[in-house]
């Protein structure tokens, strides 16, 4: 018994926990929800920026619209990384412009000759 002086009685070896005891309920505050939402919006802003950059090189048909949508959602959620979201929006639009130029020049959605 001396080995476990700080362990709650219900957790000591050889004893059972009270089956009628309820676990403590976790409380979720408005600040915690707002903080999680802000982190999500910041993540969307960064993802929009990265997809916009990647879209200039490959898969602009897929990454361009995804970057635009993520940037708009991040801006709607009032991200702290507003500049990053705006860059992602601009790069997403640039992806679509590059796609339009390639389709107009070659007549197909392909980079090859």
PDB file of N, CA and C in Angstrom, residues 2 5 8 16 26 29-30 35 37-39 43 49 54 57-59 70-71 79 81-82 87 89 98 109 111-112:
ATOM      1  N   UNK A   2       2.059   1.176   0.502  1.00  0.00           N
ATOM      2  CA  UNK A   2       2.937   2.330   0.559  1.00  0.00           C
ATOM      3  C   UNK A   2       3.476   2.694  -0.821  1.00  0.00           C
ATOM      4  N   UNK A   5       0.808   5.829  -2.598  1.00  0.00           N
ATOM      5  CA  UNK A   5       0.158   6.719  -1.640  1.00  0.00           C
ATOM      6  C   UNK A   5      -0.675   7.814  -2.305  1.00  0.00           C
ATOM      7  N   UNK A   8      -5.622   7.430  -6.265  1.00  0.00           N
ATOM      8  CA  UNK A   8      -6.977   7.466  -5.702  1.00  0.00           C
ATOM      9  C   UNK A   8      -7.379   6.076  -5.232  1.00  0.00           C
ATOM     10  N   UNK A  16     -12.007  -2.207  -6.631  1.00  0.00           N
ATOM     11  CA  UNK A  16     -12.839  -1.892  -7.789  1.00  0.00           C
ATOM     12  C   UNK A  16     -13.306  -0.453  -7.710  1.00  0.00           C
ATOM     13  N   UNK A  26     -16.908  17.204 -19.598  1.00  0.00           N
ATOM     14  CA  UNK A  26     -16.042  18.232 -20.144  1.00  0.00           C
ATOM     15  C   UNK A  26     -16.908  19.406 -20.590  1.00  0.00           C
ATOM     16  N   UNK A  29     -16.174  25.783 -23.900  1.00  0.00           N
ATOM     17  CA  UNK A  29     -16.474  27.211 -23.835  1.00  0.00           C
ATOM     18  C   UNK A  29     -16.538  27.805 -25.236  1.00  0.00           C
ATOM     19  N   UNK A  30     -17.160  28.956 -25.319  1.00  0.00           N
ATOM     20  CA  UNK A  30     -17.268  29.649 -26.604  1.00  0.00           C
ATOM     21  C   UNK A  30     -15.885  30.036 -27.121  1.00  0.00           C
ATOM     22  N   UNK A  35     -11.557  29.508 -30.961  1.00  0.00           N
ATOM     23  CA  UNK A  35     -10.143  29.249 -31.199  1.00  0.00           C
ATOM     24  C   UNK A  35      -9.937  28.122 -32.194  1.00  0.00           C
ATOM     25  N   UNK A  37     -12.085  27.197 -34.464  1.00  0.00           N
ATOM     26  CA  UNK A  37     -12.549  27.683 -35.768  1.00  0.00           C
ATOM     27  C   UNK A  37     -11.501  28.587 -36.419  1.00  0.00           C
ATOM     28  N   UNK A  38     -10.821  29.420 -35.608  1.00  0.00           N
ATOM     29  CA  UNK A  38      -9.778  30.289 -36.149  1.00  0.00           C
ATOM     30  C   UNK A  38      -8.601  29.460 -36.660  1.00  0.00           C
ATOM     31  N   UNK A  39      -8.239  28.396 -35.920  1.00  0.00           N
ATOM     32  CA  UNK A  39      -7.153  27.525 -36.384  1.00  0.00           C
ATOM     33  C   UNK A  39      -7.535  26.841 -37.686  1.00  0.00           C
ATOM     34  N   UNK A  43      -5.611  27.257 -41.221  1.00  0.00           N
ATOM     35  CA  UNK A  43      -5.174  26.103 -41.996  1.00  0.00           C
ATOM     36  C   UNK A  43      -5.705  26.142 -43.425  1.00  0.00           C
ATOM     37  N   UNK A  49      -3.037  28.753 -50.213  1.00  0.00           N
ATOM     38  CA  UNK A  49      -1.794  29.306 -50.753  1.00  0.00           C
ATOM     39  C   UNK A  49      -0.944  28.201 -51.393  1.00  0.00           C
ATOM     40  N   UNK A  54       1.073  25.176 -56.188  1.00  0.00           N
ATOM     41  CA  UNK A  54       1.200  23.895 -56.897  1.00  0.00           C
ATOM     42  C   UNK A  54       0.407  23.899 -58.201  1.00  0.00           C
ATOM     43  N   UNK A  57       2.034  24.821 -61.424  1.00  0.00           N
ATOM     44  CA  UNK A  57       2.946  23.854 -62.031  1.00  0.00           C
ATOM     45  C   UNK A  57       2.233  22.616 -62.562  1.00  0.00           C
ATOM     46  N   UNK A  58       1.350  22.048 -61.739  1.00  0.00           N
ATOM     47  CA  UNK A  58       0.684  20.799 -62.125  1.00  0.00           C
ATOM     48  C   UNK A  58      -0.776  20.837 -61.710  1.00  0.00           C
ATOM     49  N   UNK A  59      -1.607  20.107 -62.400  1.00  0.00           N
ATOM     50  CA  UNK A  59      -3.013  19.911 -62.047  1.00  0.00           C
ATOM     51  C   UNK A  59      -3.770  21.214 -61.778  1.00  0.00           C
ATOM     52  N   UNK A  70     -11.072  27.270 -50.924  1.00  0.00           N
ATOM     53  CA  UNK A  70     -10.491  27.319 -49.580  1.00  0.00           C
ATOM     54  C   UNK A  70     -10.209  28.746 -49.139  1.00  0.00           C
ATOM     55  N   UNK A  71      -9.749  29.583 -50.052  1.00  0.00           N
ATOM     56  CA  UNK A  71      -9.466  30.977 -49.714  1.00  0.00           C
ATOM     57  C   UNK A  71     -10.747  31.717 -49.342  1.00  0.00           C
ATOM     58  N   UNK A  79     -10.088  34.641 -40.986  1.00  0.00           N
ATOM     59  CA  UNK A  79      -8.789  34.090 -40.649  1.00  0.00           C
ATOM     60  C   UNK A  79      -7.826  35.185 -40.201  1.00  0.00           C
ATOM     61  N   UNK A  81      -4.764  34.948 -40.957  1.00  0.00           N
ATOM     62  CA  UNK A  81      -3.806  34.973 -42.062  1.00  0.00           C
ATOM     63  C   UNK A  81      -4.506  35.452 -43.335  1.00  0.00           C
ATOM     64  N   UNK A  82      -5.046  36.638 -43.246  1.00  0.00           N
ATOM     65  CA  UNK A  82      -5.815  37.203 -44.344  1.00  0.00           C
ATOM     66  C   UNK A  82      -4.968  37.364 -45.603  1.00  0.00           C
ATOM     67  N   UNK A  87      -3.547  35.727 -51.107  1.00  0.00           N
ATOM     68  CA  UNK A  87      -2.571  35.191 -52.060  1.00  0.00           C
ATOM     69  C   UNK A  87      -3.059  33.872 -52.651  1.00  0.00           C
ATOM     70  N   UNK A  89      -6.145  32.997 -53.031  1.00  0.00           N
ATOM     71  CA  UNK A  89      -7.219  33.345 -53.959  1.00  0.00           C
ATOM     72  C   UNK A  89      -6.650  33.835 -55.289  1.00  0.00           C
ATOM     73  N   UNK A  98      -4.190  30.487 -66.431  1.00  0.00           N
ATOM     74  CA  UNK A  98      -3.191  29.689 -67.151  1.00  0.00           C
ATOM     75  C   UNK A  98      -3.875  28.533 -67.875  1.00  0.00           C
ATOM     76  N   UNK A 109      -6.755  20.195 -72.884  1.00  0.00           N
ATOM     77  CA  UNK A 109      -6.311  20.425 -71.510  1.00  0.00           C
ATOM     78  C   UNK A 109      -5.067  19.560 -71.281  1.00  0.00           C
ATOM     79  N   UNK A 111      -0.410  19.909 -71.254  1.00  0.00           N
ATOM     80  CA  UNK A 111       0.763  20.771 -71.366  1.00  0.00           C
ATOM     81  C   UNK A 111       1.667  20.362 -72.535  1.00  0.00           C
ATOM     82  N   UNK A 112       1.547  19.147 -73.002  1.00  0.00           N
ATOM     83  CA  UNK A 112       2.429  18.668 -74.083  1.00  0.00           C
ATOM     84  C   UNK A 112       2.065  19.260 -75.425  1.00  0.00           C
TER      85      UNK A 112
END
